[in-house]
XYZ file of C-alpha atoms in Angstrom:
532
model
C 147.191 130.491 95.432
C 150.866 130.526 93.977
C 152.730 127.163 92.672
C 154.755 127.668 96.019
C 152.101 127.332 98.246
C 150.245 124.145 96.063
C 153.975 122.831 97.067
C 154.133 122.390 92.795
C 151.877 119.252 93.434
C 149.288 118.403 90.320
C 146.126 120.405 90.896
C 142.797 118.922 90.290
C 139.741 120.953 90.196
C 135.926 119.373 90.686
C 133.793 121.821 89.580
C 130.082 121.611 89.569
C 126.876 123.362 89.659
C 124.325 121.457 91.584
C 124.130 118.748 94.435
C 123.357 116.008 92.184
C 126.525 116.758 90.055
C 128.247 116.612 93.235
C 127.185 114.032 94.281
C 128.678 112.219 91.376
C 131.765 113.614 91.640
C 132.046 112.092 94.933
C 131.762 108.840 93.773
C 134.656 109.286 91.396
C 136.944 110.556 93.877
C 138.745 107.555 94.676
C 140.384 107.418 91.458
C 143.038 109.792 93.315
C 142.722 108.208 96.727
C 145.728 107.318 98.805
C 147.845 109.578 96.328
C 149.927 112.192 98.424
C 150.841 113.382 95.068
C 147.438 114.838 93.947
C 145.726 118.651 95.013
C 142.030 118.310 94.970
C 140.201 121.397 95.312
C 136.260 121.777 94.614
C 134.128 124.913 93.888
C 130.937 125.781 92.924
C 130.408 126.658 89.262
C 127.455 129.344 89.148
C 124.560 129.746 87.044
C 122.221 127.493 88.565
C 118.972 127.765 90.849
C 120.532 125.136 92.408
C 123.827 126.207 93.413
C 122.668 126.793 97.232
C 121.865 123.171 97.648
C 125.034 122.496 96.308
C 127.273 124.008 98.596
C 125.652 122.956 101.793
C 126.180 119.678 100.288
C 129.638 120.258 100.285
C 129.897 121.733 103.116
C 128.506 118.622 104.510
C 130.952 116.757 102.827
C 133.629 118.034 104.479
C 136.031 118.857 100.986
C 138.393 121.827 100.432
C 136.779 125.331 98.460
C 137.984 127.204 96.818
C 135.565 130.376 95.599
C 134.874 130.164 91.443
C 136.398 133.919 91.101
C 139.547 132.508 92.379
C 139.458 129.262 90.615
C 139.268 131.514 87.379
C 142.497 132.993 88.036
C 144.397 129.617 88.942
C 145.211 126.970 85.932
C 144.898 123.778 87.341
C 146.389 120.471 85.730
C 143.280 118.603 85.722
C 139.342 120.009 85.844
C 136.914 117.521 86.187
C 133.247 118.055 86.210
C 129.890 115.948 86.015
C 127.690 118.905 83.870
C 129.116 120.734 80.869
C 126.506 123.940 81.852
C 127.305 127.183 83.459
C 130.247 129.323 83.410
C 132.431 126.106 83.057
C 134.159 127.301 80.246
C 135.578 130.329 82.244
C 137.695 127.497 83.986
C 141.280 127.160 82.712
C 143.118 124.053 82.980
C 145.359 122.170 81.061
C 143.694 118.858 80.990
C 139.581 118.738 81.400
C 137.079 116.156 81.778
C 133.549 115.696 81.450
C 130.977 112.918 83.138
C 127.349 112.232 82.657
C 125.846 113.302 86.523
C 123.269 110.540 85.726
C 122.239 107.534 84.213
C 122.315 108.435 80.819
C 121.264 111.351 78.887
C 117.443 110.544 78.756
C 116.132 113.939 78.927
C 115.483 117.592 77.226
C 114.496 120.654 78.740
C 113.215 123.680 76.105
C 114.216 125.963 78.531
C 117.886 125.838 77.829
C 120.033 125.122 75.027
C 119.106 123.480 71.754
C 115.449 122.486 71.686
C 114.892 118.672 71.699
C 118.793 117.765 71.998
C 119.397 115.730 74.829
C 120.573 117.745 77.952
C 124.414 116.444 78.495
C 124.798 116.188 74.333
C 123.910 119.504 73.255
C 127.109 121.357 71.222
C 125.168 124.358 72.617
C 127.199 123.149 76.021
C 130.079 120.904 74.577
C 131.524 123.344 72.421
C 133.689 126.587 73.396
C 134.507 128.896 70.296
C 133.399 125.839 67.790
C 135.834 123.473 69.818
C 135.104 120.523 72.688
C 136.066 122.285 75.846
C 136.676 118.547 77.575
C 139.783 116.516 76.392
C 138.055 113.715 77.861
C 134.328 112.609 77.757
C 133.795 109.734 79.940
C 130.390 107.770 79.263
C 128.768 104.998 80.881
C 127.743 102.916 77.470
C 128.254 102.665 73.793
C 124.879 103.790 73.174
C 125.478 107.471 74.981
C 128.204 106.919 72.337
C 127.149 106.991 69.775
C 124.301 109.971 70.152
C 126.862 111.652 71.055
C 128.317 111.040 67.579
C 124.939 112.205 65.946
C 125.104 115.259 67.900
C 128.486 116.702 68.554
C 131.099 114.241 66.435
C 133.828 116.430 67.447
C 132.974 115.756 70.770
C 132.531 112.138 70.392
C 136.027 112.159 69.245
C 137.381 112.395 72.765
C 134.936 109.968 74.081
C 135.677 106.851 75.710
C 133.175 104.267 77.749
C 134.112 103.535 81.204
C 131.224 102.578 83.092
C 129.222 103.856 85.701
C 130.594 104.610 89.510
C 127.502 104.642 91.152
C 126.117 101.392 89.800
C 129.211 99.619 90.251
C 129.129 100.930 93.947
C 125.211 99.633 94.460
C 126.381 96.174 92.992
C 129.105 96.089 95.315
C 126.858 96.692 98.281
C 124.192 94.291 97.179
C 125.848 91.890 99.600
C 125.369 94.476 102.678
C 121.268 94.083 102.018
C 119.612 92.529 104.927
C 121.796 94.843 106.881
C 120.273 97.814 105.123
C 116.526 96.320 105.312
C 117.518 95.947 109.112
C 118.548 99.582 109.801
C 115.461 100.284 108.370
C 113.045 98.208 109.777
C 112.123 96.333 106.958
C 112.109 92.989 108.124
C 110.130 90.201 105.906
C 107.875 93.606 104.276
C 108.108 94.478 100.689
C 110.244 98.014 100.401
C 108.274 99.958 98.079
C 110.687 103.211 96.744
C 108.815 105.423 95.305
C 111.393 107.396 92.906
C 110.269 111.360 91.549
C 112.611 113.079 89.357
C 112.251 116.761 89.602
C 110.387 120.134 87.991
C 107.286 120.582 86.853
C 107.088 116.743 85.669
C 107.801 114.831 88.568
C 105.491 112.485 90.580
C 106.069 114.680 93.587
C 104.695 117.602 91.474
C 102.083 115.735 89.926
C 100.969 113.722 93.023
C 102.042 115.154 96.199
C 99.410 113.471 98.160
C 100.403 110.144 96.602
C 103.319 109.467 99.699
C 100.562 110.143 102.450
C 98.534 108.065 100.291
C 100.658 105.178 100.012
C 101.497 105.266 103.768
C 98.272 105.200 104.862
C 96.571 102.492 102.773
C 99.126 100.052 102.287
C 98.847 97.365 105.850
C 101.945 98.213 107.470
C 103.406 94.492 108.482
C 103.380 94.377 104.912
C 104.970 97.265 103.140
C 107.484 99.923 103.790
C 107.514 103.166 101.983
C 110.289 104.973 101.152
C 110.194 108.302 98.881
C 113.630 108.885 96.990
C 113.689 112.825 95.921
C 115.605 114.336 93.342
C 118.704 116.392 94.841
C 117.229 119.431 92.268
C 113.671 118.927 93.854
C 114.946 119.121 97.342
C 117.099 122.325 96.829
C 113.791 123.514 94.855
C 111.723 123.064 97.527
C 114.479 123.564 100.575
C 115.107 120.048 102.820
C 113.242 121.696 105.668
C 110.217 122.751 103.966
C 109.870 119.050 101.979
C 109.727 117.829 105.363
C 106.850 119.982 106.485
C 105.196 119.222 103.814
C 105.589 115.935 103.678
C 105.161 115.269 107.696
C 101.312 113.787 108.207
C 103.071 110.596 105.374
C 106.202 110.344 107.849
C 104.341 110.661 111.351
C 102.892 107.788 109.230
C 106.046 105.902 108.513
C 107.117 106.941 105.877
C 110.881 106.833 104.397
C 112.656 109.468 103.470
C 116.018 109.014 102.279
C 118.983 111.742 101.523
C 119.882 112.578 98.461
C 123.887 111.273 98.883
C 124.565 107.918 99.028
C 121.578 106.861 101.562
C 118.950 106.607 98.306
C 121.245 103.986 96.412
C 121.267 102.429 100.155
C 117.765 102.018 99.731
C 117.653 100.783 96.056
C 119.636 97.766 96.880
C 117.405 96.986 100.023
C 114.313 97.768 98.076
C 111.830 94.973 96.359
C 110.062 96.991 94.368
C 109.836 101.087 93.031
C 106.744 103.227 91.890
C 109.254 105.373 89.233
C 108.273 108.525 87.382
C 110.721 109.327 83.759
C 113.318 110.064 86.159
C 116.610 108.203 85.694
C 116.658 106.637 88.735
C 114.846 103.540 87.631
C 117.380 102.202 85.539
C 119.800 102.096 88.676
C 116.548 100.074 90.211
C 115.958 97.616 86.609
C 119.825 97.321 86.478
C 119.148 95.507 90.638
C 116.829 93.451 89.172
C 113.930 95.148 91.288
C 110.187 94.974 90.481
C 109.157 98.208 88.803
C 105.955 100.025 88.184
C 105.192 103.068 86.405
C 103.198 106.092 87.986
C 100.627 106.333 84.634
C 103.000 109.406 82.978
C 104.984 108.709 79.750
C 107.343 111.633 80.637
C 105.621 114.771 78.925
C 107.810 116.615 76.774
C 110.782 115.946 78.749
C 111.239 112.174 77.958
C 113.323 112.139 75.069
C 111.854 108.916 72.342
C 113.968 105.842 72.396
C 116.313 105.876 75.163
C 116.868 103.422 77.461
C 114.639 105.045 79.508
C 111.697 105.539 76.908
C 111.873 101.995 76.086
C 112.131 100.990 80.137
C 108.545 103.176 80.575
C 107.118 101.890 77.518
C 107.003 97.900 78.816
C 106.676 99.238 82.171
C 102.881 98.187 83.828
C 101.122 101.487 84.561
C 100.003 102.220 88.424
C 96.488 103.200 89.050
C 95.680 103.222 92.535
C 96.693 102.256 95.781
C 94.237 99.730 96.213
C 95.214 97.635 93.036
C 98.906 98.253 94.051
C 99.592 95.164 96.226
C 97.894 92.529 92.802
C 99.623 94.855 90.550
C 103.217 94.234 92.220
C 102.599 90.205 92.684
C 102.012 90.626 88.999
C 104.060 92.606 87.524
C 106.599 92.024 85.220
C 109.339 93.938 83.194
C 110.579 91.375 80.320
C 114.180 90.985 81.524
C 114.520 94.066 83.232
C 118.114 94.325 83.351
C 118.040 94.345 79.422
C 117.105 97.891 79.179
C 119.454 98.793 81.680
C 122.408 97.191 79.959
C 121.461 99.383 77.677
C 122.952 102.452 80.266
C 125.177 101.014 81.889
C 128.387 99.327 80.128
C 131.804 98.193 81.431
C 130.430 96.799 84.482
C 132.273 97.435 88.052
C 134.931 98.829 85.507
C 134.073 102.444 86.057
C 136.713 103.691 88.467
C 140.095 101.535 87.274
C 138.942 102.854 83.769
C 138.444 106.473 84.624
C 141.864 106.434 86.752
C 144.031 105.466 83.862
C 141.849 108.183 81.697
C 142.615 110.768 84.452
C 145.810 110.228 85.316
C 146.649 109.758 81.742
C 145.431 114.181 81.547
C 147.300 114.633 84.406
C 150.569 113.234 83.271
C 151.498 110.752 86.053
C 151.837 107.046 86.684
C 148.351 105.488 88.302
C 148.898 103.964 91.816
C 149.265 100.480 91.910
C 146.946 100.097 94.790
C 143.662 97.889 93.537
C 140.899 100.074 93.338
C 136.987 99.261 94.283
C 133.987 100.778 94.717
C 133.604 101.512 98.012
C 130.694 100.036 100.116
C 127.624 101.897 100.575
C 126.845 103.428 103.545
C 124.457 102.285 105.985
C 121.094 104.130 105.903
C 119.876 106.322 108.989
C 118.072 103.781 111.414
C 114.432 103.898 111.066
C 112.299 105.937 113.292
C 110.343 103.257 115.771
C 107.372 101.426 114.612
C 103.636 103.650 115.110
C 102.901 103.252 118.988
C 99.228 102.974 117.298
C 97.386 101.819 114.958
C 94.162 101.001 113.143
C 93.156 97.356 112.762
C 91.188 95.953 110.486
C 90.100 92.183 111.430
C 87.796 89.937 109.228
C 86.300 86.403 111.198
C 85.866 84.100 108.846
C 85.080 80.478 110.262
C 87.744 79.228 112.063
C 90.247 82.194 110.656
C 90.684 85.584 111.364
C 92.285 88.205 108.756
C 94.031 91.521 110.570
C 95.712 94.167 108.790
C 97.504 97.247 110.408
C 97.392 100.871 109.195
C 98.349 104.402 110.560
C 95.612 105.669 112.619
C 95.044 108.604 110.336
C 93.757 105.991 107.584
C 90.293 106.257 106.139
C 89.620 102.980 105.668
C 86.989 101.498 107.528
C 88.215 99.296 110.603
C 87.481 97.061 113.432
C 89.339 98.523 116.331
C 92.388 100.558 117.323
C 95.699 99.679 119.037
C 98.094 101.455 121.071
C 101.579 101.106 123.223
C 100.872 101.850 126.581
C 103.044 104.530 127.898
C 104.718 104.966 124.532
C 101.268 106.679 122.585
C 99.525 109.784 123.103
C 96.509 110.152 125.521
C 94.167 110.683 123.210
C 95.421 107.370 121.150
C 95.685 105.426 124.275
C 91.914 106.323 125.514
C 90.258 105.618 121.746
C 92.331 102.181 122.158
C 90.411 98.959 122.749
C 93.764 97.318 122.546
C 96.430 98.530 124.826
C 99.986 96.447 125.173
C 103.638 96.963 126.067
C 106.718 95.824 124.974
C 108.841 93.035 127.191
C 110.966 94.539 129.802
C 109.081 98.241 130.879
C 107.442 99.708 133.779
C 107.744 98.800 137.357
C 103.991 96.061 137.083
C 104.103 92.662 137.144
C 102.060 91.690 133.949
C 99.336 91.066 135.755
C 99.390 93.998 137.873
C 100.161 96.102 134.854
C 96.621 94.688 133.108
C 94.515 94.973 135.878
C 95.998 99.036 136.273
C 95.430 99.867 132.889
C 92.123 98.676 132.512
C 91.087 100.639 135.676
C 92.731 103.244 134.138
C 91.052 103.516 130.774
C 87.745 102.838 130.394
C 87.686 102.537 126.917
C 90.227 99.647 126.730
C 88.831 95.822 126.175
C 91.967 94.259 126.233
C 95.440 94.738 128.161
C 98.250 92.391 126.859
C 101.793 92.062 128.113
C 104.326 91.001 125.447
C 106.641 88.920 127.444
C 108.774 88.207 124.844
C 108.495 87.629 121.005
C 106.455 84.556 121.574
C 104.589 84.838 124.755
C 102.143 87.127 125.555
C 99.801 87.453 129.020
C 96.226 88.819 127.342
C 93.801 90.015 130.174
C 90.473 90.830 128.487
C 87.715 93.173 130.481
C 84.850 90.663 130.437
C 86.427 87.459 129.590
C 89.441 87.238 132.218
C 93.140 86.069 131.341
C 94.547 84.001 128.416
C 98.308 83.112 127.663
C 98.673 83.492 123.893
C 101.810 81.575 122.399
C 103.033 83.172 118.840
C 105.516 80.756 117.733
C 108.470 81.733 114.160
C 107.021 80.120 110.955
C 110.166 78.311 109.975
C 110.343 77.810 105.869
C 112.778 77.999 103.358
C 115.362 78.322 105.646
C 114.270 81.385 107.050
C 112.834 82.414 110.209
C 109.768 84.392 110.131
C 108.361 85.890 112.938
C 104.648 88.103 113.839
C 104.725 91.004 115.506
C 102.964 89.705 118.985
C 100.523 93.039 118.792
C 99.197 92.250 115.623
C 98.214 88.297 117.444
C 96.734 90.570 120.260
C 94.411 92.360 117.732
C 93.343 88.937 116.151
C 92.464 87.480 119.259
C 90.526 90.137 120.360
C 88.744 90.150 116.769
C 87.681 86.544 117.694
C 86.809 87.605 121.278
C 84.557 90.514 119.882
C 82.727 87.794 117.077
C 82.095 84.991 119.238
C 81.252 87.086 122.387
C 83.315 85.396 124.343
C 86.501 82.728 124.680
C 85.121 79.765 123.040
C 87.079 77.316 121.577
C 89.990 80.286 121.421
C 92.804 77.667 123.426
C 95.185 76.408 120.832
C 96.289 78.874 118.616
C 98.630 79.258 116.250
C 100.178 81.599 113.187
C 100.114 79.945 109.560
C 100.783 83.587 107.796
C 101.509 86.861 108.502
C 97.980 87.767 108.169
C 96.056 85.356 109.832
C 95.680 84.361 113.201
C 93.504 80.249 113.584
C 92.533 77.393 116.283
């Protein structure tokens, strides 16, 4: 590629090595947007296990390659890059700048470079014949600063804090939340993220049952689970193959996020994250989410008193599932966003800061456009809720207790519940609840009941959801009974029950008292309760 044919525009290069790094890069990119004036080329920078991932994320994105031997043979007026490893220094530009692809440098691998130096701040990387290959280092806080210092001063010399892109862009989108909890089918549940870094380390690693786990022992009307993987651990393991593996948890319901963009999507819908070391949990204590700690104090990875280190070590420790639900009502981080101040600096700063730093290498007056962070994008919509279910129902007095779980759960229940026409066979026959939504089949309601219950033996009750507060309930033995499920109104707010799950608790009732009783008259006073 000649001068001629870049029409003698400024060239910048993004360079990286993996998808995370990418990813990263991505959200610096509109620094130069809206500037006719600026050549942006990216390519792959080998040396990584990861480098496969990495260009099918960028082919995905849609950006301009150019192959790394060619890029060796161009000089470019600005080279910009989010990890200092590989054959980087091969590059040739006359500017060149260097970002953190993270939150912080909170880790150290022995496998590579100087044992026990922070991966990002090792000289092993920085330096290129006993010089600092970047002109520019761009950090997210005075504290990356100033280990930077300890480790490679002449390095630190080009430093300057500007923030971090990604955070700023999650803050920004904090006010796009209950549309993110609605793509994903949230409603008034708690959003549990469950966050793995990747290798050898990670929770997925160390747990990989924990996901199908979670899913299938936590009620579902009320929790959510969403598993946020590690770019590395996905182009580890290959997207396709994590899904096979991980299909029983999401036939269950479970979440599973991509690695670009769509898993900060789900940080700032989330309440709450089960976190492993990875970095990823300072982005979630910077929200102000509830966090809880999988029980590992980050092996020999974790490097001692980083932000992360000292997040981890006031963090309370997860045991099981069954404690989870107590331990998340109870837990508490002292000022959570403390310990992520101490990552994160220059707040919704990041890209004004890094375009005067950038354009500054380059040589050429900034736009005068404002710049922002732009809005995160909404996350894929959420599969349908399970068209069945196991129910557990507890009759106490004048009460009746009903929690809903996959059917694949082992807990102990009282009955099953299915979606007529919308389950399998097999589900639909073990069902002694069948119902459908408002608005399907060619029945009248009552038709519809008395067909089903011809039609499956093994059913006790048909119910007809006529809308999201009426139902017609047609039990085998006991006849007909219009069930009302009216919104709890508090606060404001408008919280409704999912008319099945009323179903289920009046057929709970039906089962203890053998029969209708005093059933007339009933309405919701929680999520979990169905009374007289």
């Amino acid at each position: 590629m000649s001068d001629a044919d870049r029409d003698q525009r400024p060239s910048v290069l993004l360079a990286f090595r993996s998808a995370v790094a990418l990813n990263r890069l991505l959200d610096v990119l509109p620094v130069f947007g809206g500037d006719p004036r600026i050549d942006r080329w990216f390519t792959v920078v080998p040396g990584s296990r990861f480098g496969l991932d990495a260009l099918a994320a960028l082919d995905r994105s849609g950006a301009r390659v150019m192959d790394f031997e060619q890029a060796r043979r161009e000089r470019f007026d600005l080279i910009l890059s989010a990890s200092p490893k590989g054959a980087l220094t091969s590059l040739s530009g006359r500017a060149r700048a260097l970002l953190p692809h993270g939150a912080g440098f909170n880790k150290s691998f022995d496998t590579e470079g100087s044992p026990g130096l922070p991966s990002g701040l090792d000289p092993a990387f920085l330096l290129s014949d006993g010089e600092p290959w970047a002109d520019l280092h761009g950090l997210g806080h005075h504290e990356q600063l100033a280990r930077l210092t300890e480790f490679c001063p002449s390095a630190a010399a080009r430093a300057v804090v500007v923030g971090d892109p990604t955070l700023d862009r999650m803050r920004q989108s904090v006010g796009r939340r209950e549309t993110y909890r609605e793509r994903l089918g949230v409603g008034e549940r708690t959003l549990l993220a469950v966050l793995t870094t990747h290798g050898a380390e990670s929770l997925l690693a160390r747990r990989p049952d924990l996901p199908l786990e979670l899913t299938l022992h936590l009620p579902v009307d009320d929790y959510r689970v969403a598993l946020v993987v590690h770019p590395n651990e996905i182009g580890e393991r290959g997207s396709h193959n994590l899904a096979e593996q991980l299909r029983p948890a999401l036939q269950a319901g479970l979440l599973l996020p991509s690695s670009h963009q769509e898993w900060a999507s789900v940080l700032v819908a989330a309440d709450a994250v089960l976190t492993d070391h990875g970095s990823t949990a300072l982005y979630a204590a910077a929200l102000g989410r509830t966090l809880v700690l999988d029980g590992y104090d980050g092996g020999t990875e974790l490097v001692p008193g980083t932000p992360m280190a000292r997040l981890l070590a006031v963090a309370p420790r997860f045991t099981d599932t069954a404690g989870l639900p107590g331990l998340l009502r109870g837990a508490r981080v002292p000022d959570p966003a403390r310990f992520a101040a101490d990552a994160f600096g220059r707040p919704d700063l990041a890209l004004p800061l890094l375009r005067a730093e950038l354009y500054r290498l380059i040589g050429l007056t900034p736009p005068r456009t404002p710049l922002a962070p732009e809005l995160l994008p909404d996350p894929v919509a959420a599969r349908p809720p399970a068209p069945a279910l196991a129910v557990r129902a507890e009759v106490d007095g004048r009460r009746v207790r009903v929690e809903r779980f996959p059917v694949a759960t082992e807990l102990p229940v009282h009955h099953r519940s299915a979606q007529h026409g919308a389950a399998g066979l097999a589900e639909q026959r073990s069902a002694a609840v069948l119902w459908r939504r408002p608005g399907t089949g060619r029945w009248s309601a009552a038709g519809w009941a008395a067909h089903v219950l011809d039609e499956l033996p093994g059913c006790r009750v048909a119910a007809a959801l006529l809308s999201r507060e009426h139902c017609l309930l047609v039990h085998r033995h006991h006849g007909p009974f219009a069930l009302r499920v009216p919104p709890h109104r508090a606060d404001g707010r408008v919280r409704r029950i999912d008319p099945a799950a009323a179903v289920s608790a009046v057929y709970a009732w039906l089962v203890a008292h053998r029969g209708p009783g005093a059933v007339g008259g009933c309405r919701w006073n929680s999520t979990a309760r169905w009374a007289r």
